[in-house]
Short mmCIF file of C-alpha atoms in Angstrom, two decimals:
data_model
loop_
_atom_site.label_atom_id
_atom_site.label_comp_id
_atom_site.label_asym_id
_atom_site.label_seq_id
_atom_site.Cartn_x
_atom_site.Cartn_y
_atom_site.Cartn_z
CA UNK A 1 38.73 136.26 -162.08
CA UNK A 2 39.45 133.80 -165.42
CA UNK A 3 41.92 131.38 -166.54
CA UNK A 4 43.40 133.37 -169.16
CA UNK A 5 46.67 134.97 -169.91
CA UNK A 6 45.97 138.64 -170.64
CA UNK A 7 49.35 138.94 -171.73
CA UNK A 8 48.84 136.39 -174.30
CA UNK A 9 46.00 137.44 -176.04
CA UNK A 10 43.33 135.97 -172.98
CA UNK A 11 44.22 132.84 -174.51
CA UNK A 12 42.97 130.71 -172.02
CA UNK A 13 44.74 128.90 -169.80
CA UNK A 14 44.48 125.17 -168.59
CA UNK A 15 45.59 122.25 -165.95
CA UNK A 16 45.67 121.86 -162.53
CA UNK A 17 45.68 124.80 -160.07
CA UNK A 18 48.54 123.86 -157.53
CA UNK A 19 47.24 126.45 -155.08
CA UNK A 20 44.53 128.43 -154.45
CA UNK A 21 44.52 131.39 -151.57
CA UNK A 22 41.41 133.46 -152.26
CA UNK A 23 40.98 137.03 -150.00
CA UNK A 24 39.48 137.13 -147.10
CA UNK A 25 37.90 139.50 -144.62
CA UNK A 26 35.44 142.15 -144.25
CA UNK A 27 33.27 143.32 -147.02
CA UNK A 28 35.00 141.18 -149.52
CA UNK A 29 32.62 138.20 -150.85
CA UNK A 30 33.81 135.40 -153.11
CA UNK A 31 32.05 133.12 -155.45
CA UNK A 32 33.95 129.92 -156.71
CA UNK A 33 33.99 126.64 -157.50
CA UNK A 34 38.03 126.20 -157.37
CA UNK A 35 40.00 124.77 -155.22
CA UNK A 36 43.72 123.26 -155.17
CA UNK A 37 43.85 120.05 -157.47
CA UNK A 38 40.62 121.04 -159.59
CA UNK A 39 41.80 120.53 -163.41
CA UNK A 40 40.82 123.36 -165.52
CA UNK A 41 39.55 122.54 -168.71
CA UNK A 42 39.34 124.05 -171.89
CA UNK A 43 35.94 122.85 -172.91
CA UNK A 44 34.19 124.82 -170.74
CA UNK A 45 33.87 128.83 -169.64
CA UNK A 46 37.37 130.44 -167.91
CA UNK A 47 35.15 131.90 -165.11
CA UNK A 48 37.13 130.69 -162.09
CA UNK A 49 35.79 132.97 -159.23
CA UNK A 50 33.78 136.48 -159.19
CA UNK A 51 35.21 138.44 -156.32
CA UNK A 52 32.76 141.14 -155.00
CA UNK A 53 34.19 144.08 -152.43
CA UNK A 54 32.12 146.95 -151.02
CA UNK A 55 32.75 150.19 -149.09
CA UNK A 56 30.97 153.19 -147.81
CA UNK A 57 32.47 155.28 -150.82
CA UNK A 58 34.11 154.64 -154.26
CA UNK A 59 37.44 155.16 -152.68
CA UNK A 60 36.80 152.70 -150.11
CA UNK A 61 35.89 150.18 -152.15
CA UNK A 62 38.60 150.67 -154.91
CA UNK A 63 40.86 150.37 -151.77
CA UNK A 64 39.71 147.32 -151.01
CA UNK A 65 39.61 145.84 -154.05
CA UNK A 66 43.50 146.48 -154.39
CA UNK A 67 43.56 144.83 -151.45
CA UNK A 68 41.97 141.85 -152.33
CA UNK A 69 43.20 141.59 -155.80
CA UNK A 70 46.82 141.63 -154.01
CA UNK A 71 45.95 138.77 -151.49
CA UNK A 72 44.11 136.79 -154.37
CA UNK A 73 46.77 134.29 -155.07
CA UNK A 74 46.60 131.00 -157.49
CA UNK A 75 49.52 128.75 -159.09
CA UNK A 76 49.50 126.20 -162.18
CA UNK A 77 47.65 128.43 -164.27
CA UNK A 78 47.82 132.03 -165.74
CA UNK A 79 44.69 134.44 -164.79
CA UNK A 80 43.63 137.59 -165.09
CA UNK A 81 44.24 138.76 -161.43
CA UNK A 82 47.83 140.62 -162.62
CA UNK A 83 46.14 142.53 -165.57
CA UNK A 84 43.44 143.50 -162.53
CA UNK A 85 45.80 144.55 -160.35
CA UNK A 86 47.19 147.00 -163.10
CA UNK A 87 43.64 148.08 -163.86
CA UNK A 88 42.56 148.99 -160.52
CA UNK A 89 46.01 150.55 -159.57
CA UNK A 90 45.89 153.01 -162.88
CA UNK A 91 45.18 156.66 -163.04
CA UNK A 92 41.80 156.13 -164.93
CA UNK A 93 40.30 153.85 -163.05
CA UNK A 94 41.37 155.56 -159.44
CA UNK A 95 39.79 158.66 -161.33
CA UNK A 96 36.87 157.18 -162.45
CA UNK A 97 37.37 158.40 -166.01
CA UNK A 98 36.52 155.16 -168.01
CA UNK A 99 34.13 154.22 -170.60
CA UNK A 100 33.32 151.37 -172.62
CA UNK A 101 36.55 151.86 -175.00
CA UNK A 102 38.94 152.84 -172.21
CA UNK A 103 40.13 148.86 -171.36
CA UNK A 104 41.47 149.15 -174.96
CA UNK A 105 43.33 151.87 -175.12
CA UNK A 106 44.82 151.08 -171.55
CA UNK A 107 45.98 147.74 -173.28
CA UNK A 108 47.29 150.00 -175.88
CA UNK A 109 49.37 151.53 -173.47
CA UNK A 110 47.07 154.66 -174.41
CA UNK A 111 45.96 155.47 -170.78
CA UNK A 112 47.52 155.09 -167.14
#
């Protein structure tokens, strides 16, 4: 999870995190230093958190990731969470049919 605006060429998003509600639950792991009240500076890496999920199958893990991203709420700055939601809900990601150029095609509207 990064402090970037994917809809604005992944521009950095700085300022105060006014709300921080990460997902929780079984098979969800979060690694983060963030909290409500933290000021995100333009001088460091935009990484806010690592979100890790697991499941018995890929399909189960994808469903868990979809739910975790829906639950994840960050207020005060822009993040790449909406972009990640679009990716994990896309047909190509769901069907496990992507490659190293897939994201570029997805962003250009060539992939669904």
